[in-house]
Amino acid sequence: MPQPPAGFVEAVLAVVDDIPSGCVATYGDVAAILGSRGARAVGQVMARYGSEVAWWRVVRAGDRPPAGHAERARAHYEREGTPLRPADDEDGYRIVIAACRWRP
């Protein structure tokens, strides 16, 4: 997959930086805010450049935490009061996105 243009990278990181504590947005939500359908491109930006922003606030479809980061993300969710529910899978929980989805 080619690298997203610098302007897109900066725009994604700016949107993520605006997500308030205790709220989440999906990769698709972030793309839609930017007038794009590129949820995968948002994921690519987050994987490469997202460590300096609140990366845990961008979640996968199905209310799942970022892939491979469920344990680290959970500590952030609990500290911020993000509503969670148990799940019987490798993540162990889901975000109750209906209660905390960010809509700018």
PDB file of C-alpha atoms in Angstrom:
ATOM      1  CA  MET A   1       0.000   0.000   0.000  1.00  0.00           C
ATOM      2  CA  PRO A   2       1.507   3.388  -0.924  1.00  0.00           C
ATOM      3  CA  GLN A   3       2.223   5.905   1.787  1.00  0.00           C
ATOM      4  CA  PRO A   4      -0.585   8.467   2.342  1.00  0.00           C
ATOM      5  CA  PRO A   5       0.273  12.052   1.354  1.00  0.00           C
ATOM      6  CA  ALA A   6       1.702  14.268   4.101  1.00  0.00           C
ATOM      7  CA  GLY A   7      -1.395  16.494   4.153  1.00  0.00           C
ATOM      8  CA  PHE A   8      -3.600  13.476   4.827  1.00  0.00           C
ATOM      9  CA  VAL A   9      -1.285  12.291   7.601  1.00  0.00           C
ATOM     10  CA  GLU A  10      -1.423  15.696   9.293  1.00  0.00           C
ATOM     11  CA  ALA A  11      -5.209  15.884   8.871  1.00  0.00           C
ATOM     12  CA  VAL A  12      -5.757  12.438  10.408  1.00  0.00           C
ATOM     13  CA  LEU A  13      -3.547  13.251  13.380  1.00  0.00           C
ATOM     14  CA  ALA A  14      -5.340  16.589  13.880  1.00  0.00           C
ATOM     15  CA  VAL A  15      -8.751  14.868  13.941  1.00  0.00           C
ATOM     16  CA  VAL A  16      -7.525  12.229  16.395  1.00  0.00           C
ATOM     17  CA  ASP A  17      -6.034  14.947  18.576  1.00  0.00           C
ATOM     18  CA  ASP A  18      -9.513  16.541  18.785  1.00  0.00           C
ATOM     19  CA  ILE A  19     -11.248  13.388  20.108  1.00  0.00           C
ATOM     20  CA  PRO A  20     -12.081  14.144  23.759  1.00  0.00           C
ATOM     21  CA  SER A  21     -11.036  11.955  26.656  1.00  0.00           C
ATOM     22  CA  GLY A  22     -13.521   9.111  27.209  1.00  0.00           C
ATOM     23  CA  CYS A  23     -14.732   9.215  23.590  1.00  0.00           C
ATOM     24  CA  VAL A  24     -13.814   7.149  20.541  1.00  0.00           C
ATOM     25  CA  ALA A  25     -14.171   7.247  16.764  1.00  0.00           C
ATOM     26  CA  THR A  26     -13.759   4.419  14.288  1.00  0.00           C
ATOM     27  CA  TYR A  27     -11.190   4.509  11.516  1.00  0.00           C
ATOM     28  CA  GLY A  28     -14.132   5.032   9.160  1.00  0.00           C
ATOM     29  CA  ASP A  29     -15.439   7.930  11.268  1.00  0.00           C
ATOM     30  CA  VAL A  30     -12.077   9.690  11.014  1.00  0.00           C
ATOM     31  CA  ALA A  31     -11.997   9.128   7.255  1.00  0.00           C
ATOM     32  CA  ALA A  32     -15.565  10.473   6.889  1.00  0.00           C
ATOM     33  CA  ILE A  33     -14.721  13.606   8.879  1.00  0.00           C
ATOM     34  CA  LEU A  34     -11.974  14.220   6.318  1.00  0.00           C
ATOM     35  CA  GLY A  35     -14.364  13.644   3.401  1.00  0.00           C
ATOM     36  CA  SER A  36     -12.739  10.320   2.564  1.00  0.00           C
ATOM     37  CA  ARG A  37     -13.807   6.703   2.450  1.00  0.00           C
ATOM     38  CA  GLY A  38     -10.272   5.599   3.301  1.00  0.00           C
ATOM     39  CA  ALA A  39     -10.630   3.861   6.662  1.00  0.00           C
ATOM     40  CA  ARG A  40      -7.645   1.653   5.786  1.00  0.00           C
ATOM     41  CA  ALA A  41      -5.571   4.734   4.969  1.00  0.00           C
ATOM     42  CA  VAL A  42      -6.479   6.149   8.398  1.00  0.00           C
ATOM     43  CA  GLY A  43      -5.336   2.857   9.937  1.00  0.00           C
ATOM     44  CA  GLN A  44      -2.073   3.089   8.031  1.00  0.00           C
ATOM     45  CA  VAL A  45      -1.499   6.632   9.289  1.00  0.00           C
ATOM     46  CA  MET A  46      -2.237   5.562  12.861  1.00  0.00           C
ATOM     47  CA  ALA A  47       0.104   2.566  12.606  1.00  0.00           C
ATOM     48  CA  ARG A  48       2.984   4.651  11.254  1.00  0.00           C
ATOM     49  CA  TYR A  49       2.513   8.041  12.912  1.00  0.00           C
ATOM     50  CA  GLY A  50      -0.116   7.719  15.641  1.00  0.00           C
ATOM     51  CA  SER A  51       2.073   7.158  18.677  1.00  0.00           C
ATOM     52  CA  GLU A  52       2.130  10.876  19.546  1.00  0.00           C
ATOM     53  CA  VAL A  53      -1.680  11.219  19.689  1.00  0.00           C
ATOM     54  CA  ALA A  54      -4.360   9.399  21.705  1.00  0.00           C
ATOM     55  CA  TRP A  55      -4.243   6.354  19.396  1.00  0.00           C
ATOM     56  CA  TRP A  56      -6.535   4.282  21.664  1.00  0.00           C
ATOM     57  CA  ARG A  57      -9.426   6.623  20.841  1.00  0.00           C
ATOM     58  CA  VAL A  58      -9.520   5.305  17.264  1.00  0.00           C
ATOM     59  CA  VAL A  59     -11.177   1.895  17.273  1.00  0.00           C
ATOM     60  CA  ARG A  60     -11.991  -0.838  14.804  1.00  0.00           C
ATOM     61  CA  ALA A  61     -15.404  -1.627  13.449  1.00  0.00           C
ATOM     62  CA  GLY A  62     -17.321  -3.911  15.783  1.00  0.00           C
ATOM     63  CA  ASP A  63     -16.359  -1.783  18.804  1.00  0.00           C
ATOM     64  CA  ARG A  64     -12.925  -3.417  19.009  1.00  0.00           C
ATOM     65  CA  PRO A  65      -9.759  -1.767  20.323  1.00  0.00           C
ATOM     66  CA  PRO A  66      -6.811  -1.182  17.978  1.00  0.00           C
ATOM     67  CA  ALA A  67      -5.448  -4.513  16.704  1.00  0.00           C
ATOM     68  CA  GLY A  68      -2.656  -5.876  18.835  1.00  0.00           C
ATOM     69  CA  HIS A  69      -3.018  -3.168  21.473  1.00  0.00           C
ATOM     70  CA  ALA A  70      -6.064  -4.260  23.497  1.00  0.00           C
ATOM     71  CA  GLU A  71      -4.190  -4.575  26.786  1.00  0.00           C
ATOM     72  CA  ARG A  72      -2.383  -1.216  26.506  1.00  0.00           C
ATOM     73  CA  ALA A  73      -5.553   0.494  25.282  1.00  0.00           C
ATOM     74  CA  ARG A  74      -7.660  -0.879  28.137  1.00  0.00           C
ATOM     75  CA  ALA A  75      -5.595   0.991  30.722  1.00  0.00           C
ATOM     76  CA  HIS A  76      -6.296   4.238  28.847  1.00  0.00           C
ATOM     77  CA  TYR A  77     -10.025   3.470  28.540  1.00  0.00           C
ATOM     78  CA  GLU A  78     -10.323   2.697  32.237  1.00  0.00           C
ATOM     79  CA  ARG A  79      -8.428   5.863  33.211  1.00  0.00           C
ATOM     80  CA  GLU A  80     -10.648   7.998  30.937  1.00  0.00           C
ATOM     81  CA  GLY A  81     -13.919   6.322  31.942  1.00  0.00           C
ATOM     82  CA  THR A  82     -14.636   4.980  28.459  1.00  0.00           C
ATOM     83  CA  PRO A  83     -17.536   2.495  28.771  1.00  0.00           C
ATOM     84  CA  LEU A  84     -16.501  -1.118  28.174  1.00  0.00           C
ATOM     85  CA  ARG A  85     -18.259  -4.471  28.164  1.00  0.00           C
ATOM     86  CA  PRO A  86     -16.807  -7.981  28.415  1.00  0.00           C
ATOM     87  CA  ALA A  87     -16.200  -9.996  25.241  1.00  0.00           C
ATOM     88  CA  ASP A  88     -15.306 -13.646  24.889  1.00  0.00           C
ATOM     89  CA  ASP A  89     -12.346 -13.302  22.512  1.00  0.00           C
ATOM     90  CA  GLU A  90      -8.650 -12.427  22.442  1.00  0.00           C
ATOM     91  CA  ASP A  91      -9.347  -8.745  23.230  1.00  0.00           C
ATOM     92  CA  GLY A  92     -11.472  -9.595  26.267  1.00  0.00           C
ATOM     93  CA  TYR A  93     -13.705  -6.534  25.930  1.00  0.00           C
ATOM     94  CA  ARG A  94     -15.513  -4.191  23.574  1.00  0.00           C
ATOM     95  CA  ILE A  95     -15.978  -0.444  23.707  1.00  0.00           C
ATOM     96  CA  VAL A  96     -19.626   0.570  24.197  1.00  0.00           C
ATOM     97  CA  ILE A  97     -19.386   2.834  21.183  1.00  0.00           C
ATOM     98  CA  ALA A  98     -23.056   3.843  21.285  1.00  0.00           C
ATOM     99  CA  ALA A  99     -22.342   5.554  24.605  1.00  0.00           C
ATOM    100  CA  CYS A 100     -19.061   7.265  23.692  1.00  0.00           C
ATOM    101  CA  ARG A 101     -18.826   7.750  19.919  1.00  0.00           C
ATOM    102  CA  TRP A 102     -17.427  11.181  19.132  1.00  0.00           C
ATOM    103  CA  ARG A 103     -19.294  13.272  16.607  1.00  0.00           C
ATOM    104  CA  PRO A 104     -17.642  16.651  15.951  1.00  0.00           C
TER     105      PRO A 104
END
